Amino acid sequence: MATGTSDPRSLPVPAERPAGRTRVSAKGEQTRARLIAAARTLLAGDGSVPFTTRNVAAAGGVTHGMCHYHFQDRTDLILAVIESIRPEWISPLERAVDAPGGFAERAERVIGLLTQPEGADLSRLHSALHWFALNDERVRAGLAEEYRRWRACFVALFQVLADERGGGLDPRPLGEAAAAAVDGLAAIESLDPEVDGAAAVRALMHGLAATAGADG
């Protein structure tokens, strides 16, 4: 039997089902976002509420079953939190390094970002993520990947210096050293607020650059 398509009443209405799927998808994304936000709140909390999928679901205002619909287990939730905070600490650094300018200009942008005070919420969150990384290999791998991306920013910054200086300057050890020092300084500042982070980071960046120039 032939399929008639000339009658408008027999034509499919393509907008109906995609629109329905879009509404479902948007609702699902909203639920997922609420769960990630709830997971972040619990991770950055004082530890009085254990970090479990059930507690995250309750904090997010959804059923426990719905939580497991979006996330298989609490490790999946932690990995989602790790990804969700990237725009707060890695993406701005990437943009500062990638924006136009020479090494000195880009380094100043980076220094400006690194010397901004880290919020207590984000600081506690990083501490919690590091604790879970000690006990969960998937969390460790996920967090390690983020730190590789973090270190790559510093390597890219010193690549700009290498391009300016020439002479076969290797940006990797310089970038890795800067990243390690900055990370250690953040830990020190969290314990001693009197440490002048801005001066230390600026001395570090310019000192590495000067040494690189001398070696080159």
GROMACS .gro file of C-alpha atoms in nm, residues 3-189:
model
  187
    3THR     CA    1   0.210   0.594   0.167
    4GLY     CA    2   0.038   0.917   0.085
    5THR     CA    3   0.224   1.241   0.163
    6SER     CA    4   0.025   1.491  -0.040
    7ASP     CA    5  -0.246   1.523   0.225
    8PRO     CA    6  -0.122   1.771   0.492
    9ARG     CA    7  -0.305   1.573   0.758
   10SER     CA    8  -0.082   1.272   0.687
   11LEU     CA    9   0.244   1.465   0.718
   12PRO     CA   10   0.448   1.416   1.037
   13VAL     CA   11   0.480   1.707   1.274
   14PRO     CA   12   0.855   1.714   1.347
   15ALA     CA   13   0.836   1.993   1.602
   16GLU     CA   14   0.626   1.801   1.852
   17ARG     CA   15   0.855   1.518   1.962
   18PRO     CA   16   1.181   1.717   1.958
   19ALA     CA   17   1.011   1.986   2.163
   20GLY     CA   18   0.901   1.722   2.413
   21ARG     CA   19   1.251   1.579   2.431
   22THR     CA   20   1.390   1.928   2.481
   23ARG     CA   21   1.160   1.988   2.775
   24VAL     CA   22   1.252   1.655   2.932
   25SER     CA   23   1.622   1.721   2.872
   26ALA     CA   24   1.602   2.069   3.023
   27LYS     CA   25   1.427   1.934   3.331
   28GLY     CA   26   1.685   1.658   3.361
   29GLU     CA   27   1.969   1.906   3.336
   30GLN     CA   28   1.811   2.120   3.605
   31THR     CA   29   1.782   1.818   3.834
   32ARG     CA   30   2.140   1.721   3.764
   33ALA     CA   31   2.258   2.075   3.836
   34ARG     CA   32   2.069   2.074   4.169
   35LEU     CA   33   2.234   1.749   4.267
   36ILE     CA   34   2.581   1.879   4.180
   37ALA     CA   35   2.516   2.196   4.378
   38ALA     CA   36   2.395   1.991   4.675
   39ALA     CA   37   2.699   1.763   4.649
   40ARG     CA   38   2.926   2.066   4.648
   41THR     CA   39   2.756   2.208   4.956
   42LEU     CA   40   2.797   1.882   5.146
   43LEU     CA   41   3.159   1.839   5.040
   44ALA     CA   42   3.243   2.192   5.151
   45GLY     CA   43   3.054   2.155   5.477
   46ASP     CA   44   3.181   2.082   5.825
   47GLY     CA   45   3.142   1.706   5.788
   48SER     CA   46   2.844   1.683   6.021
   49VAL     CA   47   2.635   1.542   5.733
   50PRO     CA   48   2.801   1.237   5.574
   51PHE     CA   49   2.857   1.259   5.201
   52THR     CA   50   2.623   0.992   5.064
   53THR     CA   51   2.399   0.983   4.759
   54ARG     CA   52   2.099   0.970   4.990
   55ASN     CA   53   2.202   1.286   5.172
   56VAL     CA   54   2.284   1.461   4.845
   57ALA     CA   55   1.941   1.370   4.709
   58ALA     CA   56   1.773   1.505   5.021
   59ALA     CA   57   1.974   1.827   5.004
   60GLY     CA   58   1.889   1.863   4.637
   61GLY     CA   59   1.520   1.807   4.693
   62VAL     CA   60   1.495   1.496   4.475
   63THR     CA   61   1.435   1.129   4.541
   64HIS     CA   62   1.721   0.893   4.607
   65GLY     CA   63   1.622   0.698   4.297
   66MET     CA   64   1.641   1.011   4.083
   67CYS     CA   65   1.989   1.079   4.217
   68HIS     CA   66   2.099   0.735   4.101
   69TYR     CA   67   1.931   0.794   3.766
   70HIS     CA   68   2.180   1.075   3.704
   71PHE     CA   69   2.478   0.943   3.901
   72GLN     CA   70   2.569   0.580   3.952
   73ASP     CA   71   2.735   0.638   4.288
   74ARG     CA   72   2.890   0.907   4.505
   75THR     CA   73   3.214   0.891   4.310
   76ASP     CA   74   3.027   1.000   3.998
   77LEU     CA   75   2.891   1.292   4.198
   78ILE     CA   76   3.237   1.392   4.316
   79LEU     CA   77   3.371   1.376   3.961
   80ALA     CA   78   3.086   1.599   3.847
   81VAL     CA   79   3.172   1.849   4.121
   82ILE     CA   80   3.538   1.847   4.013
   83GLU     CA   81   3.433   1.928   3.658
   84SER     CA   82   3.184   2.191   3.772
   85ILE     CA   83   3.442   2.401   3.958
   86ARG     CA   84   3.681   2.419   3.663
   87PRO     CA   85   3.538   2.760   3.555
   88GLU     CA   86   3.629   2.898   3.898
   89TRP     CA   87   4.000   2.821   3.906
   90ILE     CA   88   4.133   2.676   3.580
   91SER     CA   89   3.935   2.840   3.299
   92PRO     CA   90   4.021   3.198   3.409
   93LEU     CA   91   4.388   3.100   3.417
   94GLU     CA   92   4.366   2.952   3.069
   95ARG     CA   93   4.205   3.270   2.938
   96ALA     CA   94   4.468   3.489   3.105
   97VAL     CA   95   4.748   3.292   2.941
   98ASP     CA   96   4.579   3.266   2.600
   99ALA     CA   97   4.491   3.637   2.572
  100PRO     CA   98   4.720   3.851   2.354
  101GLY     CA   99   5.041   3.997   2.487
  102GLY     CA  100   5.400   3.916   2.563
  103PHE     CA  101   5.526   3.711   2.855
  104ALA     CA  102   5.539   4.007   3.097
  105GLU     CA  103   5.182   4.112   3.022
  106ARG     CA  104   5.044   3.761   3.044
  107ALA     CA  105   5.240   3.692   3.362
  108GLU     CA  106   5.086   3.998   3.526
  109ARG     CA  107   4.739   3.876   3.436
  110VAL     CA  108   4.821   3.537   3.585
  111ILE     CA  109   4.964   3.695   3.899
  112GLY     CA  110   4.649   3.906   3.936
  113LEU     CA  111   4.436   3.591   3.928
  114LEU     CA  112   4.658   3.388   4.158
  115THR     CA  113   4.667   3.657   4.424
  116GLN     CA  114   4.291   3.694   4.450
  117PRO     CA  115   4.173   3.548   4.782
  118GLU     CA  116   4.018   3.206   4.749
  119GLY     CA  117   3.673   3.180   4.902
  120ALA     CA  118   3.636   2.967   5.213
  121ASP     CA  119   3.384   2.746   5.033
  122LEU     CA  120   3.622   2.666   4.748
  123SER     CA  121   3.912   2.615   4.987
  124ARG     CA  122   3.717   2.363   5.196
  125LEU     CA  123   3.595   2.197   4.879
  126HIS     CA  124   3.948   2.145   4.750
  127SER     CA  125   4.049   1.998   5.085
  128ALA     CA  126   3.758   1.754   5.074
  129LEU     CA  127   3.836   1.653   4.717
  130HIS     CA  128   4.198   1.582   4.811
  131TRP     CA  129   4.081   1.368   5.103
  132PHE     CA  130   3.852   1.163   4.880
  133ALA     CA  131   4.133   1.131   4.625
  134LEU     CA  132   4.340   0.950   4.888
  135ASN     CA  133   4.070   0.686   4.922
  136ASP     CA  134   3.916   0.660   4.576
  137GLU     CA  135   4.123   0.591   4.265
  138ARG     CA  136   3.864   0.739   4.028
  139VAL     CA  137   3.856   1.063   4.225
  140ARG     CA  138   4.236   1.068   4.231
  141ALA     CA  139   4.250   1.024   3.854
  142GLY     CA  140   3.987   1.292   3.796
  143LEU     CA  141   4.156   1.543   4.023
  144ALA     CA  142   4.497   1.461   3.877
  145GLU     CA  143   4.364   1.538   3.531
  146GLU     CA  144   4.244   1.879   3.648
  147TYR     CA  145   4.585   1.954   3.796
  148ARG     CA  146   4.750   1.851   3.470
  149ARG     CA  147   4.532   2.110   3.302
  150TRP     CA  148   4.629   2.362   3.572
  151ARG     CA  149   5.002   2.296   3.522
  152ALA     CA  150   4.961   2.319   3.145
  153CYS     CA  151   4.863   2.684   3.189
  154PHE     CA  152   5.202   2.763   3.342
  155VAL     CA  153   5.386   2.565   3.078
  156ALA     CA  154   5.197   2.760   2.810
  157LEU     CA  155   5.291   3.085   2.982
  158PHE     CA  156   5.661   2.999   2.978
  159GLN     CA  157   5.626   2.882   2.619
  160VAL     CA  158   5.555   3.247   2.539
  161LEU     CA  159   5.883   3.337   2.710
  162ALA     CA  160   6.060   3.064   2.514
  163ASP     CA  161   5.924   3.202   2.190
  164GLU     CA  162   6.046   3.549   2.286
  165ARG     CA  163   6.393   3.442   2.396
  166GLY     CA  164   6.462   3.164   2.150
  167GLY     CA  165   6.770   2.951   2.202
  168GLY     CA  166   6.588   2.625   2.273
  169LEU     CA  167   6.446   2.725   2.610
  170ASP     CA  168   6.237   2.439   2.754
  171PRO     CA  169   5.917   2.582   2.907
  172ARG     CA  170   5.806   2.261   3.078
  173PRO     CA  171   6.035   2.254   3.385
  174LEU     CA  172   5.980   2.627   3.437
  175GLY     CA  173   5.602   2.593   3.413
  176GLU     CA  174   5.596   2.285   3.634
  177ALA     CA  175   5.811   2.460   3.895
  178ALA     CA  176   5.586   2.767   3.894
  179ALA     CA  177   5.270   2.557   3.928
  180ALA     CA  178   5.414   2.354   4.217
  181ALA     CA  179   5.533   2.665   4.399
  182VAL     CA  180   5.203   2.847   4.356
  183ASP     CA  181   5.011   2.544   4.482
  184GLY     CA  182   5.237   2.522   4.787
  185LEU     CA  183   5.202   2.893   4.852
  186ALA     CA  184   4.822   2.859   4.854
  187ALA     CA  185   4.854   2.597   5.127
  188ILE     CA  186   5.083   2.822   5.331
  189GLU     CA  187   4.850   3.121   5.292
   0.00000   0.00000   0.00000
